[in-house]
Coordinates of C-alpha atoms in Angstrom, one line a residue:
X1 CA -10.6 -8.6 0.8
X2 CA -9.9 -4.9 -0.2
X3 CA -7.9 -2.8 2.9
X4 CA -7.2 0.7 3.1
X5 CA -4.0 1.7 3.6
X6 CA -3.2 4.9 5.3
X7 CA 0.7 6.1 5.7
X8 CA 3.0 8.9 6.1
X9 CA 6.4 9.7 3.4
X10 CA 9.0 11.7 4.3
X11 CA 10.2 11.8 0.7
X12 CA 6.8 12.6 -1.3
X13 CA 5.2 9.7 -3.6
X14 CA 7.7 9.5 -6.7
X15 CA 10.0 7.2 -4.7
X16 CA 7.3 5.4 -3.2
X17 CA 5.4 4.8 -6.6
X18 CA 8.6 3.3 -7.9
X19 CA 9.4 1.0 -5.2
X20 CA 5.9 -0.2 -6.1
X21 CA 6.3 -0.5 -9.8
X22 CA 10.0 -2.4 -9.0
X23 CA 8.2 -5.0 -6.6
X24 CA 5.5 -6.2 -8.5
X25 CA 6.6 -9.3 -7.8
X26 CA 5.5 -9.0 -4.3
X27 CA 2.4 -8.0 -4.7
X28 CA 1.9 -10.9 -7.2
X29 CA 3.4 -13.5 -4.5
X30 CA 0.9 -12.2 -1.7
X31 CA -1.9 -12.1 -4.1
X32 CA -2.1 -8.0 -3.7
X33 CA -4.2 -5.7 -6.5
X34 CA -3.1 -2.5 -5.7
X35 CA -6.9 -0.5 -7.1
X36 CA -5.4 2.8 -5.6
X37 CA -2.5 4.5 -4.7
X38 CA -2.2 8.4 -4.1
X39 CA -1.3 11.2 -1.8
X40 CA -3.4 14.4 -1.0
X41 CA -3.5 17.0 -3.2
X42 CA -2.2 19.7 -0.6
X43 CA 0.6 16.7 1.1
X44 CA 2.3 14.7 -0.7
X45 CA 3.7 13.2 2.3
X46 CA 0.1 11.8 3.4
X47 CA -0.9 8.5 1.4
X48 CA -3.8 6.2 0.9
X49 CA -3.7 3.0 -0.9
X50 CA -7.0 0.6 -1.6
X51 CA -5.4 -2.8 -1.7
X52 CA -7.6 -5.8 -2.8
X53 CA -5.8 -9.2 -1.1
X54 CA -6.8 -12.7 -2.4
X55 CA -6.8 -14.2 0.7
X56 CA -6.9 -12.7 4.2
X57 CA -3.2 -14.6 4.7
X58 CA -1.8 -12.4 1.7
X59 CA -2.4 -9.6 3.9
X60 CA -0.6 -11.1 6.6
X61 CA 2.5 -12.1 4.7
X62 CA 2.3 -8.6 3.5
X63 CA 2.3 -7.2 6.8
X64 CA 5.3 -9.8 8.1
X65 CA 7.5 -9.4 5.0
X66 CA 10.5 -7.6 6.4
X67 CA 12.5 -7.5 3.0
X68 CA 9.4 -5.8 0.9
X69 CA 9.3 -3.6 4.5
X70 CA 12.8 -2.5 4.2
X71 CA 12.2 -1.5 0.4
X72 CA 9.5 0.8 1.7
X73 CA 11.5 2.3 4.4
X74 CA 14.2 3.1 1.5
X75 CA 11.5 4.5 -0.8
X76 CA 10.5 7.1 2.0
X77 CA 7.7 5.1 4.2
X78 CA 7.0 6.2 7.6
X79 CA 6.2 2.3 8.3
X80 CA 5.5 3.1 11.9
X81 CA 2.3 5.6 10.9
X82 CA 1.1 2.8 9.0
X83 CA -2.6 1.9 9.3
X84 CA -4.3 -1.4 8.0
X85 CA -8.1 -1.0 7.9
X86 CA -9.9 -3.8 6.6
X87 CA -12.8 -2.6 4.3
X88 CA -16.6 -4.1 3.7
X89 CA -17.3 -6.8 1.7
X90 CA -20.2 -4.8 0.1
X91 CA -18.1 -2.1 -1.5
X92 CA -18.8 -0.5 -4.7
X93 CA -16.2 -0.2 -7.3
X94 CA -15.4 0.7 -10.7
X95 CA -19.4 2.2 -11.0
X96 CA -20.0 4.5 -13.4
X97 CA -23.6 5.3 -13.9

């Protein structure tokens, strides 16, 4: 089930890329991929993360984990500009040519 992601930093995506690397455990125990993870080229303060979730409660256990929450407000997330948009099934990925 891959979900974009959309969310604002106040501290620019360094921080928030290593509070990602440092939790990887959490994304294995909700059964999260993260495919992409970046900000805009002229804000580094605006991000977008792709997120491919085994199961539709991963993404719920995501979204109710206040411990892995509170690691992302200390890593600079804006939590409550957070949008979770659910993304077709019929996506394309990885296609080259």
């Amino acid at each position: 089930m891959l979900v974009k992601l959309t969310q604002d930093l106040k501290n620019g995506f360094l921080p928030w890329k290593e509070m990602l690397h440092a939790n990887g455990h959490k994304l294995k125990e909700h059964g999260m991929t993260c495919i992409f993870a970046g900000t805009e080229k002229e804000n580094d303060n605006k991000l977008t993360v792709i997120i491919d979730f085994a199961t539709p409660e991963g993404m719920m256990a995501f979204k109710n984990d206040e411990e892995l929450t509170q690691r992302r407000i200390d890593a600079g997330a804006l939590v409550e500009t957070t949008v979770m948009t659910p993304m077709t099934g019929d996506a394309v990925t990885n296609f080259s040519g």
